[in-house]
CSV table of C-alpha atoms and ligand atoms in Angstrom, one decimal:
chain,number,residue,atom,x,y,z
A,103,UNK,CA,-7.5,-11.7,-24.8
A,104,UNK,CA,-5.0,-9.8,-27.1
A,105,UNK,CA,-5.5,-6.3,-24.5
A,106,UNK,CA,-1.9,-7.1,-23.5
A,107,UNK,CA,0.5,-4.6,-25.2
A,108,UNK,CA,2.8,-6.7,-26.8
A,109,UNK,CA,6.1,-6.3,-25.2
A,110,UNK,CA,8.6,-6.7,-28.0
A,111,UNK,CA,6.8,-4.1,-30.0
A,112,UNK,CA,5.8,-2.1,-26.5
A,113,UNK,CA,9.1,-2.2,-24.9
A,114,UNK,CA,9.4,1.8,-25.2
A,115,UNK,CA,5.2,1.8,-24.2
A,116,UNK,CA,5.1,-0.4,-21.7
A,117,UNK,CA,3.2,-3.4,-20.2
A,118,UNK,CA,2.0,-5.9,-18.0
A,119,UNK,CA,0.3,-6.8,-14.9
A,120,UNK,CA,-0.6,-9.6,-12.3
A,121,UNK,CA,-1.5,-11.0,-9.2
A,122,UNK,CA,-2.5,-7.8,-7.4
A,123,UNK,CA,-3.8,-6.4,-10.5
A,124,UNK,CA,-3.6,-3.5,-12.0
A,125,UNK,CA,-4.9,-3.3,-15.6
A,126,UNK,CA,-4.6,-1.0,-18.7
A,127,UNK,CA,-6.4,-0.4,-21.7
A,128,UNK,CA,-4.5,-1.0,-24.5
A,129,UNK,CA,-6.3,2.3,-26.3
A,130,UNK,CA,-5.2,4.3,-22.6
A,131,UNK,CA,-2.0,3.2,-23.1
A,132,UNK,CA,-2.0,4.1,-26.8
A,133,UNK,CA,0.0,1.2,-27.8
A,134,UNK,CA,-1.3,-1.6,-30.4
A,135,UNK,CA,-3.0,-4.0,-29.6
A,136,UNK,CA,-1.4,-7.6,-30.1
A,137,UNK,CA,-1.9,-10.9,-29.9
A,138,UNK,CA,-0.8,-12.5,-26.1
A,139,UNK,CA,2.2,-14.0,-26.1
A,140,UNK,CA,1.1,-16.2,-22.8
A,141,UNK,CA,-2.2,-17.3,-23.9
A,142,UNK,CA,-1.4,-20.5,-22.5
A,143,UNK,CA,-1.0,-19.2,-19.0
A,144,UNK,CA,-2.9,-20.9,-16.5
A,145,UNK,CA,-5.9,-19.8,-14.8
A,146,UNK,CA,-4.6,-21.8,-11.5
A,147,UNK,CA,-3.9,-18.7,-9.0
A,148,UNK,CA,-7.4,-18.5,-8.3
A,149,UNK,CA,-8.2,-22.0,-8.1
A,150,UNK,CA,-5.6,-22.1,-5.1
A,151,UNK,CA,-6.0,-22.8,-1.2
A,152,UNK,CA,-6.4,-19.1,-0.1
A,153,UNK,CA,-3.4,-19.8,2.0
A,154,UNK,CA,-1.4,-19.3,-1.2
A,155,UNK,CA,-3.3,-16.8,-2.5
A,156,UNK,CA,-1.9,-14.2,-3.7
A,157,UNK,CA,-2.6,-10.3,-4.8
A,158,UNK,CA,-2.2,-8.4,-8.2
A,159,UNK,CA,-2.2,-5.7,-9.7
A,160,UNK,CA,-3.6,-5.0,-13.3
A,161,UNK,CA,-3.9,-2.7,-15.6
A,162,UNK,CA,-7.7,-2.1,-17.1
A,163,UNK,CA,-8.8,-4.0,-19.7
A,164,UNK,CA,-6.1,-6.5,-19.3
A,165,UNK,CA,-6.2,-10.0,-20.9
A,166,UNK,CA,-6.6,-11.9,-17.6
A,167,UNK,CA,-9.9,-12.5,-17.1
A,168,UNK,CA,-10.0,-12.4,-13.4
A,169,UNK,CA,-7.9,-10.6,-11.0
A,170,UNK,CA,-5.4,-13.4,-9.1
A,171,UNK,CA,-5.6,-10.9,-6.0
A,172,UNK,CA,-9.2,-10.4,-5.6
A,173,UNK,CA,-9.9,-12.3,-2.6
A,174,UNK,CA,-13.8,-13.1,-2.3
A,175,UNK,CA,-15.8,-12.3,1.3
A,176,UNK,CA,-15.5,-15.9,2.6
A,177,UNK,CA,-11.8,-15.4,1.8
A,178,UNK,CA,-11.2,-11.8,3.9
A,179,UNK,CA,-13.2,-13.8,7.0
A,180,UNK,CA,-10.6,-16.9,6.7
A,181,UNK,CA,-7.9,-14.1,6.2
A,182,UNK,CA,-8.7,-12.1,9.4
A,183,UNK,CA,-9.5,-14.8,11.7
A,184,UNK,CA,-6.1,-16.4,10.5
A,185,UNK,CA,-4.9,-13.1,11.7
A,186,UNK,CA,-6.6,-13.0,14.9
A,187,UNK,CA,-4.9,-16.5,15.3
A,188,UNK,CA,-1.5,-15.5,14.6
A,189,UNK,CA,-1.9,-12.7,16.9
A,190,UNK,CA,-3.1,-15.0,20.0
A,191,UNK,CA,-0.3,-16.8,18.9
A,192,UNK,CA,2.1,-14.4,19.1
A,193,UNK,CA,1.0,-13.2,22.2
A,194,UNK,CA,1.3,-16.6,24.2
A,195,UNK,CA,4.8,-16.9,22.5
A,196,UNK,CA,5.8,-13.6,24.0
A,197,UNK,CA,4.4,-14.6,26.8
A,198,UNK,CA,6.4,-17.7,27.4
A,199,UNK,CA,9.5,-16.9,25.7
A,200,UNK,CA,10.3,-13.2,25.2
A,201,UNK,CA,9.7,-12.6,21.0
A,202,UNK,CA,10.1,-8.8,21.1
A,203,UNK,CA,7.5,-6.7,19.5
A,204,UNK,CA,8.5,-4.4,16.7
A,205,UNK,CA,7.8,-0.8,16.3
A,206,UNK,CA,10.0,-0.1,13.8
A,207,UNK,CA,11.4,-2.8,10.6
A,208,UNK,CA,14.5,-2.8,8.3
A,209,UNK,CA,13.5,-5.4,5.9
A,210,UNK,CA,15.9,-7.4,3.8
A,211,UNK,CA,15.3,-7.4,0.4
A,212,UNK,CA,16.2,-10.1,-2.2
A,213,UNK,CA,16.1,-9.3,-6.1
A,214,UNK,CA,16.2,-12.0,-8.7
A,215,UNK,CA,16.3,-11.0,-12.2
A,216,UNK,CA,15.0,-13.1,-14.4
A,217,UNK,CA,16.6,-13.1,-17.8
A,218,UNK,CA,15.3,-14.7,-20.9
A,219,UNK,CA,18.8,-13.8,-22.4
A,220,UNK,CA,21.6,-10.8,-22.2
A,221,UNK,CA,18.6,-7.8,-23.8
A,222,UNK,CA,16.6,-5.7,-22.1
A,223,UNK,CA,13.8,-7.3,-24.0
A,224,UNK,CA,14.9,-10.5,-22.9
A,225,UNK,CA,14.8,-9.2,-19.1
A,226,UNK,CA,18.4,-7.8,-18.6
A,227,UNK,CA,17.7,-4.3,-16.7
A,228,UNK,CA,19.9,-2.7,-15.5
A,229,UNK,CA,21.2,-2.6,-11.6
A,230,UNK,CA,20.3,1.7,-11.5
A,231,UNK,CA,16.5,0.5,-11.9
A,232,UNK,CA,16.7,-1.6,-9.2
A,233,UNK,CA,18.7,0.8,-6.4
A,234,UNK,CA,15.7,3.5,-7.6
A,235,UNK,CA,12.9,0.8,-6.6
A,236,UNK,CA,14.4,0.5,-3.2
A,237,UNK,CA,14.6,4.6,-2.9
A,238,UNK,CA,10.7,4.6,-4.3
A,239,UNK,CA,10.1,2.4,-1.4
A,240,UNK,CA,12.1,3.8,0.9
A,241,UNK,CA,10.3,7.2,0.1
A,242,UNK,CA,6.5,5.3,-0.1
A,243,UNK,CA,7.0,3.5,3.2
A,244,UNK,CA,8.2,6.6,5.3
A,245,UNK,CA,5.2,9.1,4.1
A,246,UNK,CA,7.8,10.8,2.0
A,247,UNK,CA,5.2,11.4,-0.5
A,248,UNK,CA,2.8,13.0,1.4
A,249,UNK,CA,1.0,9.4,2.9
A,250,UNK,CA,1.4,8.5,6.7
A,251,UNK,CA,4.8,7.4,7.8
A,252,UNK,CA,5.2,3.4,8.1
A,253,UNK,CA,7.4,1.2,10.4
A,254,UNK,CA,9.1,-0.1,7.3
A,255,UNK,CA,12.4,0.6,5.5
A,256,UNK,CA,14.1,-1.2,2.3
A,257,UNK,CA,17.8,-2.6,2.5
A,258,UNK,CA,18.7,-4.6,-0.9
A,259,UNK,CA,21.0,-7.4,0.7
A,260,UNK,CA,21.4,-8.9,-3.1
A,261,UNK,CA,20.9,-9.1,-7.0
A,262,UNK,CA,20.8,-12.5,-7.8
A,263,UNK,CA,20.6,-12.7,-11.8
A,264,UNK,CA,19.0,-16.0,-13.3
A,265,UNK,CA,19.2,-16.5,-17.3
A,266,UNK,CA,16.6,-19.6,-17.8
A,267,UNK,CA,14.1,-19.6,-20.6
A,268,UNK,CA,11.8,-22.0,-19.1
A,269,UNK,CA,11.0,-18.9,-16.3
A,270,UNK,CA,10.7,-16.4,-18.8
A,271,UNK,CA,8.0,-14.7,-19.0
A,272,UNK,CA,6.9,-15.0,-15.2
A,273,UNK,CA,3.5,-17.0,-15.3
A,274,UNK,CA,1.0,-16.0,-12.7
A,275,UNK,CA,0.2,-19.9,-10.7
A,276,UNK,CA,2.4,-22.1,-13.4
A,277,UNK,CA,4.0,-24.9,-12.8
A,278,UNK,CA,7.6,-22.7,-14.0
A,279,UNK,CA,6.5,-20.1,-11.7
A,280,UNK,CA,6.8,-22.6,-8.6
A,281,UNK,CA,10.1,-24.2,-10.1
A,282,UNK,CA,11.7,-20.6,-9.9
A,283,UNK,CA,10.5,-19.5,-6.6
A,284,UNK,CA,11.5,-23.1,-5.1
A,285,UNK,CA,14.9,-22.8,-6.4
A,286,UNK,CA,15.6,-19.1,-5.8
A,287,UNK,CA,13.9,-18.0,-2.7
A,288,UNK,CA,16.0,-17.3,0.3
A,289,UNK,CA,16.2,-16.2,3.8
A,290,UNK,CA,12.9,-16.6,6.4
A,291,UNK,CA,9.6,-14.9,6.6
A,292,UNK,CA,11.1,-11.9,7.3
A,293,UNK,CA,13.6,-11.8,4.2
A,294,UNK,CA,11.2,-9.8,0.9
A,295,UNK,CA,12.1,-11.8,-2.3
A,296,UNK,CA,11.6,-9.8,-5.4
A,297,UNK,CA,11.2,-11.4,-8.8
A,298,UNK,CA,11.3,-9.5,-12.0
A,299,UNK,CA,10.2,-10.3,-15.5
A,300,UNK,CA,8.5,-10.1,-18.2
A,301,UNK,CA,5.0,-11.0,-16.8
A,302,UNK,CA,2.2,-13.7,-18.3
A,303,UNK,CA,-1.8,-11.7,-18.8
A,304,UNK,CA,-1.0,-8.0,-18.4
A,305,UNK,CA,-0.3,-8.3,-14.8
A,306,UNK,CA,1.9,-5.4,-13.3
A,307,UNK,CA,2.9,-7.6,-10.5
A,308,UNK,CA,1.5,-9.5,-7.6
A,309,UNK,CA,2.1,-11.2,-4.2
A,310,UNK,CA,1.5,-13.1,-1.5
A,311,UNK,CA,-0.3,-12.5,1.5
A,312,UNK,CA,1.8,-13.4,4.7
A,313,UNK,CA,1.0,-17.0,6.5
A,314,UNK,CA,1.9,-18.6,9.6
A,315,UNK,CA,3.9,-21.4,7.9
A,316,UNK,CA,6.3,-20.1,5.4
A,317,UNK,CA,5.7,-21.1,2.0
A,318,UNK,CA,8.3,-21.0,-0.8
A,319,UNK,CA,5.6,-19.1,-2.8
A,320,UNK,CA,6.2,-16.1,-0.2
A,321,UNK,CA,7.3,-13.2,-2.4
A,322,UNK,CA,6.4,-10.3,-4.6
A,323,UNK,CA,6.7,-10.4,-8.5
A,324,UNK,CA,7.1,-7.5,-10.7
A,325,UNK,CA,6.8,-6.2,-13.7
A,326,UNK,CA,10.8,-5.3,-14.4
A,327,UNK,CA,9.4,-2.2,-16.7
A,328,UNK,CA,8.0,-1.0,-14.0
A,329,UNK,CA,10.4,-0.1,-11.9
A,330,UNK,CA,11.5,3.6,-11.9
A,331,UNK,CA,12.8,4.5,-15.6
A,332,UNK,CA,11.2,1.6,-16.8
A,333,UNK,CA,9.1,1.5,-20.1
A,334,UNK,CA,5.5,0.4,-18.6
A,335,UNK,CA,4.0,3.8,-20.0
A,336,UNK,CA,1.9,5.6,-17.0
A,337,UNK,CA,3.4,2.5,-14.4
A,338,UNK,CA,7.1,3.0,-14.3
A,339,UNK,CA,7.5,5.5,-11.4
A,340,UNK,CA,7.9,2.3,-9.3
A,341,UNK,CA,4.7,2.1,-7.7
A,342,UNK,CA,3.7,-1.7,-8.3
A,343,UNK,CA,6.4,-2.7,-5.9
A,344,UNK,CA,4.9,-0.2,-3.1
A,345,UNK,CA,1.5,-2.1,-4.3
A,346,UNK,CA,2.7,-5.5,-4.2
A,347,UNK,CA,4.6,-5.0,-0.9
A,348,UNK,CA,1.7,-3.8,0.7
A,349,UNK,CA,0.1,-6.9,-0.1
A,350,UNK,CA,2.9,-8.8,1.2
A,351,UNK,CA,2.7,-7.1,4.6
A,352,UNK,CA,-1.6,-7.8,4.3
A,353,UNK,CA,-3.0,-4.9,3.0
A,354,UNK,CA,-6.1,-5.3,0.8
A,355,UNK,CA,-7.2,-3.4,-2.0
A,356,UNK,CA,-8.8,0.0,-0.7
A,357,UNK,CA,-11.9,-1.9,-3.4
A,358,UNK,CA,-12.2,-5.1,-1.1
A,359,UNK,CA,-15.5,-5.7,-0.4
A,360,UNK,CA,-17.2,-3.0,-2.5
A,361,UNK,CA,-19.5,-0.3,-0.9
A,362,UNK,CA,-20.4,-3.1,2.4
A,363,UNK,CA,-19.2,-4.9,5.4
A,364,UNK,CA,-15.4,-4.2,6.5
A,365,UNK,CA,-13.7,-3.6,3.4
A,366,UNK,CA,-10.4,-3.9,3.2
A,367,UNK,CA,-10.4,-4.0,6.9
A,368,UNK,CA,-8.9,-0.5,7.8
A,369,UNK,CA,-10.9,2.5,9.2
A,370,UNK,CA,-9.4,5.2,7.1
A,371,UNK,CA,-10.0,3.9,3.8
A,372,UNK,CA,-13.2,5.4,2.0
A,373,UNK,CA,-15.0,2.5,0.6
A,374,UNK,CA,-14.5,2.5,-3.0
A,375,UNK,CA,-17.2,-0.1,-4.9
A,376,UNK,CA,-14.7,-1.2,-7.5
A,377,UNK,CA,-11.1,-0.7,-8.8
A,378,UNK,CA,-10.4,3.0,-10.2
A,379,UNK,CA,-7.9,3.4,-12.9
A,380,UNK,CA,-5.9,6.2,-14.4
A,381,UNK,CA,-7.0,8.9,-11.9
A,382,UNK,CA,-10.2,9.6,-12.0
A,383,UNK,CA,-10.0,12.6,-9.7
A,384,UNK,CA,-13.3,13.3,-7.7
A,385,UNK,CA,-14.7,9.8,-7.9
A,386,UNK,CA,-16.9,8.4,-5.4
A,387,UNK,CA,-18.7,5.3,-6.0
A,388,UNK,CA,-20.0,4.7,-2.6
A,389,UNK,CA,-22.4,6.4,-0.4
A,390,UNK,CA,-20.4,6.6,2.7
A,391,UNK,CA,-18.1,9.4,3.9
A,392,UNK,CA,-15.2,10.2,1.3
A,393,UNK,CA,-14.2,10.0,-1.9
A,394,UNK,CA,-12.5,7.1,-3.0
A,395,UNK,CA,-9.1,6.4,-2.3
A,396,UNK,CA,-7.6,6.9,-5.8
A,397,UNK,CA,-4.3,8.5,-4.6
A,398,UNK,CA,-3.8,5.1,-2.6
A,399,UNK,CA,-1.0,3.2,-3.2
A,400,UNK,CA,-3.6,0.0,-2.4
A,401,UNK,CA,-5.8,1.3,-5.8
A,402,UNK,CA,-5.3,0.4,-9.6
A,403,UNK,CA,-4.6,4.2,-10.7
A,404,UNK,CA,-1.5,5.1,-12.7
A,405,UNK,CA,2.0,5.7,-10.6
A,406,UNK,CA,1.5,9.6,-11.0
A,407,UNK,CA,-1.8,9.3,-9.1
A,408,UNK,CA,-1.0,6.9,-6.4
A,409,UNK,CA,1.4,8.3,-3.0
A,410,UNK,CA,0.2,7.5,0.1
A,411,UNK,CA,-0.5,4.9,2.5
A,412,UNK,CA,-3.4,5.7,5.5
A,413,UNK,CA,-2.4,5.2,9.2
A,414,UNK,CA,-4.8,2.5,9.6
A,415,UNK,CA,-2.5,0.7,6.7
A,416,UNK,CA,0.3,1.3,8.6
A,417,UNK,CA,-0.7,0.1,11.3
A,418,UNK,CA,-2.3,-3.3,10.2
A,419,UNK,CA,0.9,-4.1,8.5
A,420,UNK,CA,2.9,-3.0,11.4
A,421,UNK,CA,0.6,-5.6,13.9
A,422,UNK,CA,0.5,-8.4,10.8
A,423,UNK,CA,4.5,-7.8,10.7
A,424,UNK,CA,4.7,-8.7,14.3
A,425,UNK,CA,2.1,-11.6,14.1
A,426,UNK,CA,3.6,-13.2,11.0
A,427,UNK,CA,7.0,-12.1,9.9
A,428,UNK,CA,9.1,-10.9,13.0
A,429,UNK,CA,11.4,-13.6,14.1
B,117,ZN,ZN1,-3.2,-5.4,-5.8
């Protein structure tokens, strides 16, 4: 515990993580080291029903002791064949009653801010951080920066700004967590809800992975210094919402699974045995073909490392789009 940055004294250095982990060193980071203020955050995201499962990302060395995102094997098979479901699914619904399948998606996008009080401290940032996200996105999603070119593009429909303590920081599986998202959450499976805060165990952000029955969980959480301009030192180039979204639309981490079986389930992803931070060019953990992925927006490296998506990414969240989100 205690790896967390503190935020208040951090603000200009940066901080946080989550569900689809990404964690820092406090020492990388360079900031001091100080006591959690969440250390009463509740270890219940991994405990859940892997249908609610979600996906974080974390810096190393983080306070949480586990990773909220990191599915286990049993969990990836109930995963894929939940997939294979959907598709079948899908397929007899087309079938019978026309559902149109997507090649390319425009997806609405939902931000609630989540404000302690009026500061930035307290959660208050500014509406240019959040039109840069959805630019970042735009940009990561299209293979603007340098990755394959996705069927998805960003449109922010709304900024919905929430002042309420009680939500404040964002706890990873609380009880105040599910409170927020059951009051704020709107639109259908196809409508991205962002949430920004401060964040509870060093988590960047994280999210859930797409189900066949909507949940009011369904969304992506996010470290709001993280977002372009933030102050999350070596993550504020906007890159935990390209991670986090790729979670949404059922990517794994380019880690899953280590050096065996499937992996993260795509072709084009080197295996990788475990997260790599920073960017740790030259890596290779794994004695199959290629080096690991560290410039892969599905890693734990820093923003500057990360910029590209694979086509075999883009094209299992293309077909999960069309199994579990298109209307
Ligand atoms: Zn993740």
């Amino acid at each position: 515990m205690g790896l967390r940055p503190n935020l208040l004294t951090r603000r200009a250095a940066g901080v946080a993580s989550t569900t689809l982990a990404l964690l820092l060193s406090t020492a990388a980071v360079g900031v001091v080291p100080a006591a959690s203020a969440f250390s009463a955050a509740p270890g219940g995201a991994c405990a859940e029903p892997t249908d609610s499962h979600t996906n974080a990302r974390v810096r190393p060395g983080a306070a949480s002791t586990h990773e909220p995102n990191e599915l286990t094997a049993k969990q990836v098979r109930e995963r894929e064949a939940d997939l294979a479901t959907a598709l079948r699914e899908r397929a007899n619904f087309r079938a019978g009653a026309g559902a149109t399948t997507l090649a390319t998606v425009t997806i609405p996008v939902v931000v609630h801010v989540i404000q302690r009080d009026s500061t930035r401290a307290g959660g208050n940032i500014p509406d240019s951080l959040i039109t840069s996200q959805i630019s970042v996105l735009n940009q990561a999603y299209a293979g603007g920066t340098g990755g394959a070119a996705t069927a998805f593009s960003f449109r922010l429909d709304k900024i919905n700004r929430v002042t309420n303590p009680s939500w404040y920081p964002i706890v990873d599986g609380s009880s105040a967590e599910r409170s927020m998202k059951s009051s704020l959450r709107v639109g259908g499976k196809s409508t991205l809800n962002i949430y920004l805060g401060e964040l509870s165990d060093d988590l960047l952000g994280w999210a859930t992975f797409p189900q066949r029955k909507l949940s009011s969980m369904d969304g992506v959480v996010v470290l709001n210094e993280s977002l372009p301009g933030g102050a999350a030192t070596n993550y504020n180039q906007g890159d935990t919402g390209t991670h986090e979204i790729g979670h949404w639309l059922n990517l794994y981490h380019t880690f899953q699974g280590g050096c065996g079986g499937s992996g993260d389930s795509v072709g084009d992803t080197p295996a990788e045995a475990s997260p790599a931070y920073e960017c740790p060019t030259g890596r290779n953990t794994c004695s199959a073909a290629g080096l690991d992925p560290i410039t892969n927006f599905m890693d734990y490296t820093y923003d500057s490392c990360m910029y590209q998506f694979t086509p075999g990414q883009a094209s299992r969240m293309l077909t999960a789009w069309n199994a579990y989100r298109a209307a």
